[in-house]
């Protein structure tokens, strides 16, 4: 299947890419949504600027879109990019969604509206097992931002 990865360069979108490749999906594009708003509800912001370099290293074409990052309005920006990917022959979007119902529900709604299948291979995975898998696969993770309850 022709797929694209909603790609921030973070560990979760990288694992979604890894999973798609492992499943022998034909990864046609990476989609990077670059939010101007550092407090975006939808998109990963830390180090988003490196996605172009990562795409080059991976030899996978990237579509980068800038969004002002206004809550809920940023969904229209994502929908436009989904429509673009659909017109390029993409059939499914892989996401790194793990636990954010806010993000996953909105991505799935947009996928449905545009006619794209949404795949979140690690949805509700056991966090400890997930981190063990990442390490066992040889990935190196650098924490560059934390946005979790209880941590400042």
PDB file of C-alpha atoms in Angstrom:
ATOM      1  CA  UNK A   1       0.000   0.000   0.000  1.00  0.00           C
ATOM      2  CA  UNK A   2       1.233   3.532  -0.737  1.00  0.00           C
ATOM      3  CA  UNK A   3       1.612   5.320   2.577  1.00  0.00           C
ATOM      4  CA  UNK A   4       2.871   8.533   4.118  1.00  0.00           C
ATOM      5  CA  UNK A   5       4.123   9.052   7.648  1.00  0.00           C
ATOM      6  CA  UNK A   6       2.982  12.011   9.751  1.00  0.00           C
ATOM      7  CA  UNK A   7       6.556  12.742  10.741  1.00  0.00           C
ATOM      8  CA  UNK A   8       7.977  15.020  13.422  1.00  0.00           C
ATOM      9  CA  UNK A   9      11.340  13.312  13.733  1.00  0.00           C
ATOM     10  CA  UNK A  10      10.435  12.370  17.303  1.00  0.00           C
ATOM     11  CA  UNK A  11      10.690   8.833  18.619  1.00  0.00           C
ATOM     12  CA  UNK A  12       7.017   7.986  18.077  1.00  0.00           C
ATOM     13  CA  UNK A  13       6.764   9.091  14.452  1.00  0.00           C
ATOM     14  CA  UNK A  14      10.124   7.449  13.796  1.00  0.00           C
ATOM     15  CA  UNK A  15       8.766   4.213  15.234  1.00  0.00           C
ATOM     16  CA  UNK A  16       5.664   4.551  13.047  1.00  0.00           C
ATOM     17  CA  UNK A  17       7.992   4.843  10.046  1.00  0.00           C
ATOM     18  CA  UNK A  18      10.006   1.850  11.240  1.00  0.00           C
ATOM     19  CA  UNK A  19       6.801  -0.190  11.612  1.00  0.00           C
ATOM     20  CA  UNK A  20       5.534   0.743   8.150  1.00  0.00           C
ATOM     21  CA  UNK A  21       8.851  -0.248   6.572  1.00  0.00           C
ATOM     22  CA  UNK A  22       8.925  -3.496   8.570  1.00  0.00           C
ATOM     23  CA  UNK A  23       5.432  -4.268   7.239  1.00  0.00           C
ATOM     24  CA  UNK A  24       6.748  -3.712   3.689  1.00  0.00           C
ATOM     25  CA  UNK A  25       4.551  -0.679   3.104  1.00  0.00           C
ATOM     26  CA  UNK A  26       5.588   1.547   0.206  1.00  0.00           C
ATOM     27  CA  UNK A  27       6.474   4.740   2.080  1.00  0.00           C
ATOM     28  CA  UNK A  28       6.080   7.443  -0.556  1.00  0.00           C
ATOM     29  CA  UNK A  29       6.320  10.557   1.638  1.00  0.00           C
ATOM     30  CA  UNK A  30       6.975  11.954   5.051  1.00  0.00           C
ATOM     31  CA  UNK A  31       4.586  14.740   6.079  1.00  0.00           C
ATOM     32  CA  UNK A  32       5.979  17.291   8.510  1.00  0.00           C
ATOM     33  CA  UNK A  33       3.635  19.869  10.014  1.00  0.00           C
ATOM     34  CA  UNK A  34       5.730  22.762  11.294  1.00  0.00           C
ATOM     35  CA  UNK A  35       3.759  24.698  13.871  1.00  0.00           C
ATOM     36  CA  UNK A  36       4.694  28.286  14.621  1.00  0.00           C
ATOM     37  CA  UNK A  37       2.942  27.823  17.977  1.00  0.00           C
ATOM     38  CA  UNK A  38       5.294  26.110  20.418  1.00  0.00           C
ATOM     39  CA  UNK A  39       2.232  25.085  22.461  1.00  0.00           C
ATOM     40  CA  UNK A  40       0.468  23.312  19.570  1.00  0.00           C
ATOM     41  CA  UNK A  41      -2.124  20.779  20.705  1.00  0.00           C
ATOM     42  CA  UNK A  42      -1.743  18.747  17.522  1.00  0.00           C
ATOM     43  CA  UNK A  43       1.875  18.800  16.454  1.00  0.00           C
ATOM     44  CA  UNK A  44       5.246  17.966  17.974  1.00  0.00           C
ATOM     45  CA  UNK A  45       7.353  21.118  17.966  1.00  0.00           C
ATOM     46  CA  UNK A  46      10.811  20.371  19.490  1.00  0.00           C
ATOM     47  CA  UNK A  47      13.443  20.031  16.756  1.00  0.00           C
ATOM     48  CA  UNK A  48      10.836  19.926  13.967  1.00  0.00           C
ATOM     49  CA  UNK A  49      13.366  21.838  11.870  1.00  0.00           C
ATOM     50  CA  UNK A  50      15.489  18.690  11.458  1.00  0.00           C
ATOM     51  CA  UNK A  51      12.834  16.723   9.570  1.00  0.00           C
ATOM     52  CA  UNK A  52      14.123  17.909   6.196  1.00  0.00           C
ATOM     53  CA  UNK A  53      17.588  16.584   7.054  1.00  0.00           C
ATOM     54  CA  UNK A  54      16.124  13.319   8.329  1.00  0.00           C
ATOM     55  CA  UNK A  55      14.133  12.884   5.110  1.00  0.00           C
ATOM     56  CA  UNK A  56      17.290  13.456   3.091  1.00  0.00           C
ATOM     57  CA  UNK A  57      19.185  10.885   5.171  1.00  0.00           C
ATOM     58  CA  UNK A  58      16.306   8.410   4.830  1.00  0.00           C
ATOM     59  CA  UNK A  59      15.998   9.108   1.088  1.00  0.00           C
ATOM     60  CA  UNK A  60      12.234   9.574   1.429  1.00  0.00           C
ATOM     61  CA  UNK A  61      10.595  12.690  -0.066  1.00  0.00           C
ATOM     62  CA  UNK A  62       9.156  15.080   2.500  1.00  0.00           C
ATOM     63  CA  UNK A  63       6.218  17.418   2.294  1.00  0.00           C
ATOM     64  CA  UNK A  64       6.617  20.209   4.839  1.00  0.00           C
ATOM     65  CA  UNK A  65       3.777  22.542   5.712  1.00  0.00           C
ATOM     66  CA  UNK A  66       3.812  25.498   8.066  1.00  0.00           C
ATOM     67  CA  UNK A  67       0.799  26.042  10.298  1.00  0.00           C
ATOM     68  CA  UNK A  68       0.208  28.968  12.649  1.00  0.00           C
ATOM     69  CA  UNK A  69      -0.786  26.311  15.178  1.00  0.00           C
ATOM     70  CA  UNK A  70      -4.065  27.846  16.285  1.00  0.00           C
ATOM     71  CA  UNK A  71      -6.017  25.217  18.218  1.00  0.00           C
ATOM     72  CA  UNK A  72      -8.570  23.458  15.979  1.00  0.00           C
ATOM     73  CA  UNK A  73      -7.757  25.754  13.009  1.00  0.00           C
ATOM     74  CA  UNK A  74      -4.513  23.840  12.470  1.00  0.00           C
ATOM     75  CA  UNK A  75      -6.680  20.890  11.454  1.00  0.00           C
ATOM     76  CA  UNK A  76      -7.586  22.665   8.212  1.00  0.00           C
ATOM     77  CA  UNK A  77      -3.868  22.937   7.433  1.00  0.00           C
ATOM     78  CA  UNK A  78      -3.453  19.205   8.052  1.00  0.00           C
ATOM     79  CA  UNK A  79      -6.525  18.403   5.943  1.00  0.00           C
ATOM     80  CA  UNK A  80      -5.063  20.322   2.983  1.00  0.00           C
ATOM     81  CA  UNK A  81      -1.896  18.239   3.231  1.00  0.00           C
ATOM     82  CA  UNK A  82      -3.905  15.016   3.483  1.00  0.00           C
ATOM     83  CA  UNK A  83      -5.776  16.026   0.322  1.00  0.00           C
ATOM     84  CA  UNK A  84      -2.450  16.697  -1.411  1.00  0.00           C
ATOM     85  CA  UNK A  85      -1.144  13.264  -0.372  1.00  0.00           C
ATOM     86  CA  UNK A  86      -4.362  11.592  -1.550  1.00  0.00           C
ATOM     87  CA  UNK A  87      -3.956  13.271  -4.965  1.00  0.00           C
ATOM     88  CA  UNK A  88      -0.392  11.875  -5.092  1.00  0.00           C
ATOM     89  CA  UNK A  89      -1.666   8.313  -4.704  1.00  0.00           C
ATOM     90  CA  UNK A  90      -1.237   7.848  -0.959  1.00  0.00           C
ATOM     91  CA  UNK A  91      -3.753   5.425   0.532  1.00  0.00           C
ATOM     92  CA  UNK A  92      -2.885   5.534   4.239  1.00  0.00           C
ATOM     93  CA  UNK A  93      -1.204   7.744   6.821  1.00  0.00           C
ATOM     94  CA  UNK A  94       0.842   6.243   9.639  1.00  0.00           C
ATOM     95  CA  UNK A  95       1.002   8.182  12.891  1.00  0.00           C
ATOM     96  CA  UNK A  96       3.037   7.855  16.056  1.00  0.00           C
ATOM     97  CA  UNK A  97      -0.029   8.375  18.243  1.00  0.00           C
ATOM     98  CA  UNK A  98       0.307   6.523  21.533  1.00  0.00           C
ATOM     99  CA  UNK A  99      -2.238   7.917  23.980  1.00  0.00           C
ATOM    100  CA  UNK A 100      -3.555  11.306  22.857  1.00  0.00           C
ATOM    101  CA  UNK A 101      -7.225  10.798  22.070  1.00  0.00           C
ATOM    102  CA  UNK A 102      -7.322  14.497  21.153  1.00  0.00           C
ATOM    103  CA  UNK A 103      -4.781  13.994  18.341  1.00  0.00           C
ATOM    104  CA  UNK A 104      -5.829  10.531  17.190  1.00  0.00           C
ATOM    105  CA  UNK A 105      -9.555  11.315  16.975  1.00  0.00           C
ATOM    106  CA  UNK A 106      -8.917  14.423  14.896  1.00  0.00           C
ATOM    107  CA  UNK A 107      -6.448  12.718  12.575  1.00  0.00           C
ATOM    108  CA  UNK A 108      -8.879   9.835  12.049  1.00  0.00           C
ATOM    109  CA  UNK A 109     -11.745  12.237  11.332  1.00  0.00           C
ATOM    110  CA  UNK A 110      -9.669  14.067   8.709  1.00  0.00           C
ATOM    111  CA  UNK A 111      -8.545  10.769   7.201  1.00  0.00           C
ATOM    112  CA  UNK A 112     -12.147   9.670   6.897  1.00  0.00           C
ATOM    113  CA  UNK A 113     -13.173  12.970   5.289  1.00  0.00           C
ATOM    114  CA  UNK A 114     -10.369  12.738   2.723  1.00  0.00           C
ATOM    115  CA  UNK A 115     -10.580   8.985   2.147  1.00  0.00           C
ATOM    116  CA  UNK A 116      -7.290   7.962   3.741  1.00  0.00           C
ATOM    117  CA  UNK A 117      -6.804   5.040   6.094  1.00  0.00           C
ATOM    118  CA  UNK A 118      -5.142   6.061   9.382  1.00  0.00           C
ATOM    119  CA  UNK A 119      -2.755   3.605  11.023  1.00  0.00           C
ATOM    120  CA  UNK A 120      -1.429   4.139  14.547  1.00  0.00           C
ATOM    121  CA  UNK A 121       0.580   0.955  15.127  1.00  0.00           C
ATOM    122  CA  UNK A 122       1.556   1.689  18.714  1.00  0.00           C
ATOM    123  CA  UNK A 123      -1.791   2.986  19.973  1.00  0.00           C
ATOM    124  CA  UNK A 124      -2.136   2.175  23.705  1.00  0.00           C
ATOM    125  CA  UNK A 125       1.066   0.152  23.761  1.00  0.00           C
ATOM    126  CA  UNK A 126       2.557  -0.664  27.159  1.00  0.00           C
ATOM    127  CA  UNK A 127       4.999   2.225  27.644  1.00  0.00           C
ATOM    128  CA  UNK A 128       7.736   0.183  29.299  1.00  0.00           C
ATOM    129  CA  UNK A 129       7.591  -2.532  26.635  1.00  0.00           C
ATOM    130  CA  UNK A 130       7.609   0.161  23.968  1.00  0.00           C
ATOM    131  CA  UNK A 131      10.730   1.825  25.351  1.00  0.00           C
ATOM    132  CA  UNK A 132      12.413  -1.570  25.663  1.00  0.00           C
ATOM    133  CA  UNK A 133      11.617  -2.270  22.008  1.00  0.00           C
ATOM    134  CA  UNK A 134      13.079   1.069  20.913  1.00  0.00           C
ATOM    135  CA  UNK A 135      16.297   0.405  22.820  1.00  0.00           C
ATOM    136  CA  UNK A 136      16.525  -3.235  21.689  1.00  0.00           C
ATOM    137  CA  UNK A 137      16.243  -2.124  18.062  1.00  0.00           C
ATOM    138  CA  UNK A 138      19.298   0.074  18.555  1.00  0.00           C
ATOM    139  CA  UNK A 139      17.589   3.453  18.339  1.00  0.00           C
ATOM    140  CA  UNK A 140      19.271   6.274  20.211  1.00  0.00           C
ATOM    141  CA  UNK A 141      16.785   8.653  21.850  1.00  0.00           C
ATOM    142  CA  UNK A 142      17.645  12.181  22.939  1.00  0.00           C
ATOM    143  CA  UNK A 143      15.058  13.911  25.105  1.00  0.00           C
ATOM    144  CA  UNK A 144      14.675  17.458  23.794  1.00  0.00           C
ATOM    145  CA  UNK A 145      11.298  18.362  25.226  1.00  0.00           C
ATOM    146  CA  UNK A 146       8.807  17.149  27.821  1.00  0.00           C
ATOM    147  CA  UNK A 147       5.098  17.914  27.747  1.00  0.00           C
ATOM    148  CA  UNK A 148       3.610  15.644  30.357  1.00  0.00           C
ATOM    149  CA  UNK A 149       1.585  16.166  33.486  1.00  0.00           C
ATOM    150  CA  UNK A 150       3.772  16.265  36.568  1.00  0.00           C
ATOM    151  CA  UNK A 151       6.917  17.372  34.776  1.00  0.00           C
ATOM    152  CA  UNK A 152       8.008  20.943  34.200  1.00  0.00           C
TER     153      UNK A 152
END
